C-alpha positions as MATLAB code, in Angstrom:
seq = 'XXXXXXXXXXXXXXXXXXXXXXXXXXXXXXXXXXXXXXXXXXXXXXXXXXXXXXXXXXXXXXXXXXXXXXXXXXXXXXXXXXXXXXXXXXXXXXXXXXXXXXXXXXXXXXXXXXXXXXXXXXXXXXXXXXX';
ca = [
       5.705   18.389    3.021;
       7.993   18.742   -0.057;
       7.551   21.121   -3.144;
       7.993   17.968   -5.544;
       7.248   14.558   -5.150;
      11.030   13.540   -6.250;
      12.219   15.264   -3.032;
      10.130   12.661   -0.955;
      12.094   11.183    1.069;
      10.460    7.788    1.027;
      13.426    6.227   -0.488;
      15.748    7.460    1.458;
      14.059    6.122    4.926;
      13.420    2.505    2.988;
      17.333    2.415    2.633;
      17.727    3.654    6.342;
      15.498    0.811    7.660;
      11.944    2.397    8.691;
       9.529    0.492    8.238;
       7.331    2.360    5.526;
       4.002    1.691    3.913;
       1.843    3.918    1.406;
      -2.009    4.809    1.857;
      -5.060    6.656    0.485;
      -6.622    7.947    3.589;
      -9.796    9.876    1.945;
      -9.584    8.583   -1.564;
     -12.412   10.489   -2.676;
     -11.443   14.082   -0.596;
      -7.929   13.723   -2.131;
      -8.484   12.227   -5.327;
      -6.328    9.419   -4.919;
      -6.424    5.656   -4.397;
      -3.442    2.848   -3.413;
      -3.343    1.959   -6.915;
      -2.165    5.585   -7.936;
       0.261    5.999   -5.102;
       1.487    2.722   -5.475;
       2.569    4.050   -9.271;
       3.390    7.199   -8.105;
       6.108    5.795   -6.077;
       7.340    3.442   -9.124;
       7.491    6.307  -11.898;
       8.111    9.712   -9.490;
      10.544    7.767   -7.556;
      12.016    5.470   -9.057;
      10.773    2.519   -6.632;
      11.195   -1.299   -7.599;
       9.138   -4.265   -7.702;
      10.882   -5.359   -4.375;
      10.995   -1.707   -3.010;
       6.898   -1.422   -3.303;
       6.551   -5.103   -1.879;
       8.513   -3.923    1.186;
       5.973   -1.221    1.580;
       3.189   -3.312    0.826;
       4.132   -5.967    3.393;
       5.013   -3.165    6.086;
       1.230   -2.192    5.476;
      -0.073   -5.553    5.856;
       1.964   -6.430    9.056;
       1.189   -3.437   10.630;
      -2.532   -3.995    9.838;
      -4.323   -6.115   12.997;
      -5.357   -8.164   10.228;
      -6.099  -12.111   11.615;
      -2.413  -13.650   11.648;
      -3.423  -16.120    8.726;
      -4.844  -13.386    6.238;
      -1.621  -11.520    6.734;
       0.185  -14.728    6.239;
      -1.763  -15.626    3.044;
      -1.086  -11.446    1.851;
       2.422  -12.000    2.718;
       2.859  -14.901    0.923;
       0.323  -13.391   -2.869;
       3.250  -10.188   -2.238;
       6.446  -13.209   -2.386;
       4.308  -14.860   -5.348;
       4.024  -11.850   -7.278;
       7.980  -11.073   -6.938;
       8.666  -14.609   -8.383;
       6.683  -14.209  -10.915;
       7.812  -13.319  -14.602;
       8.311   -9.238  -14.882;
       6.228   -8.462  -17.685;
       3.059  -10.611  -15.658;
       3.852   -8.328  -12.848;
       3.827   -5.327  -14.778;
      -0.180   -6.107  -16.306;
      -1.094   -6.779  -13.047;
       0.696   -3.781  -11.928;
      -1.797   -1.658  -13.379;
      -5.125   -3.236  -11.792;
      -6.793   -2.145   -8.653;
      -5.253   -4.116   -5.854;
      -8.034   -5.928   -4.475;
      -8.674   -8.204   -7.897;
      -5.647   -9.928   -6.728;
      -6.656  -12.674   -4.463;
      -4.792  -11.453   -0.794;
      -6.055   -7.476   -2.332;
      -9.612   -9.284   -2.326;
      -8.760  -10.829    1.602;
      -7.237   -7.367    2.878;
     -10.497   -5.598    1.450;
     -12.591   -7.710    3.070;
     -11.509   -7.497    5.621;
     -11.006   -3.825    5.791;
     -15.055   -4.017    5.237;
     -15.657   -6.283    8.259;
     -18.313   -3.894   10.573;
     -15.755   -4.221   13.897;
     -12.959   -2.827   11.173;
     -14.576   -0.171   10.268;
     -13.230    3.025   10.792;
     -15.195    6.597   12.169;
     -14.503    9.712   10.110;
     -11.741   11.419   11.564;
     -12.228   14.239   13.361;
      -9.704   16.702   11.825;
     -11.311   16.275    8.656;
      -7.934   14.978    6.781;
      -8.253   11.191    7.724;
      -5.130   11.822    8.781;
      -5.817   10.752   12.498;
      -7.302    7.777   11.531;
      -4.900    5.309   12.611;
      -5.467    6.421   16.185;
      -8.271    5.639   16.585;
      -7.704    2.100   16.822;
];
């Protein structure tokens, strides 16, 4: 935990190599979504275009999504590097899944074997291990 999102120390463990990725566990408990943190991390901290693809790709990798959706979501995150800035900063401020590998993660995500139970501290937070 840290008193003020600038002291995060997501930066700090991009430049030192882990392998980060952001989330919205309980969008609706904690009044987030991906879309927020995603601009959180570009305007609170400072993060660049490739800086949130990193994170975005970690996510996807790290998914057991079907080796050619994460391929395809891989290659939308390259595509949307190479493109022109200001295109990247419209689409920047969309929800991800109107993009076309945001669509194929989501539905994925929404597949009934991917489904995920509630977790059982409440948080969401345990979520992941429940795999």
């Amino acid at each position: 935990m840290v008193k003020h999102i600038e002291e995060h120390p997501l930066r700090h463990l991009l430049d030192s190599g882990v392998p980060c990725s952001l989330g919205s566990d309980d969008p609706l408990l904690l009044k987030t979504s991906l879309l927020t943190e995603d601009k959180t991390a570009r305007t609170q901290l400072s993060m660049t275009d490739r800086q949130l693809a990193t994170l975005a790709g970690t996510s996807i990798r790290s998914s057991g999504a079907p080796a050619d959706l994460i391929a395809r979501a891989l290659t939308g995150i390259e595509d949307w590097l190479q493109r022109d800035i200001t295109d990247r900063a419209e689409e920047f401020t969309e929800p991800p899944a109107t993009s076309e590998w945001g669509a194929g993660i989501e539905q994925y995500a929404n597949m009934p074997h991917r489904r995920q139970p509630a977790s059982t501290n409440g948080t969401g937070s345990d979520r992941h291990l429940e795999r």
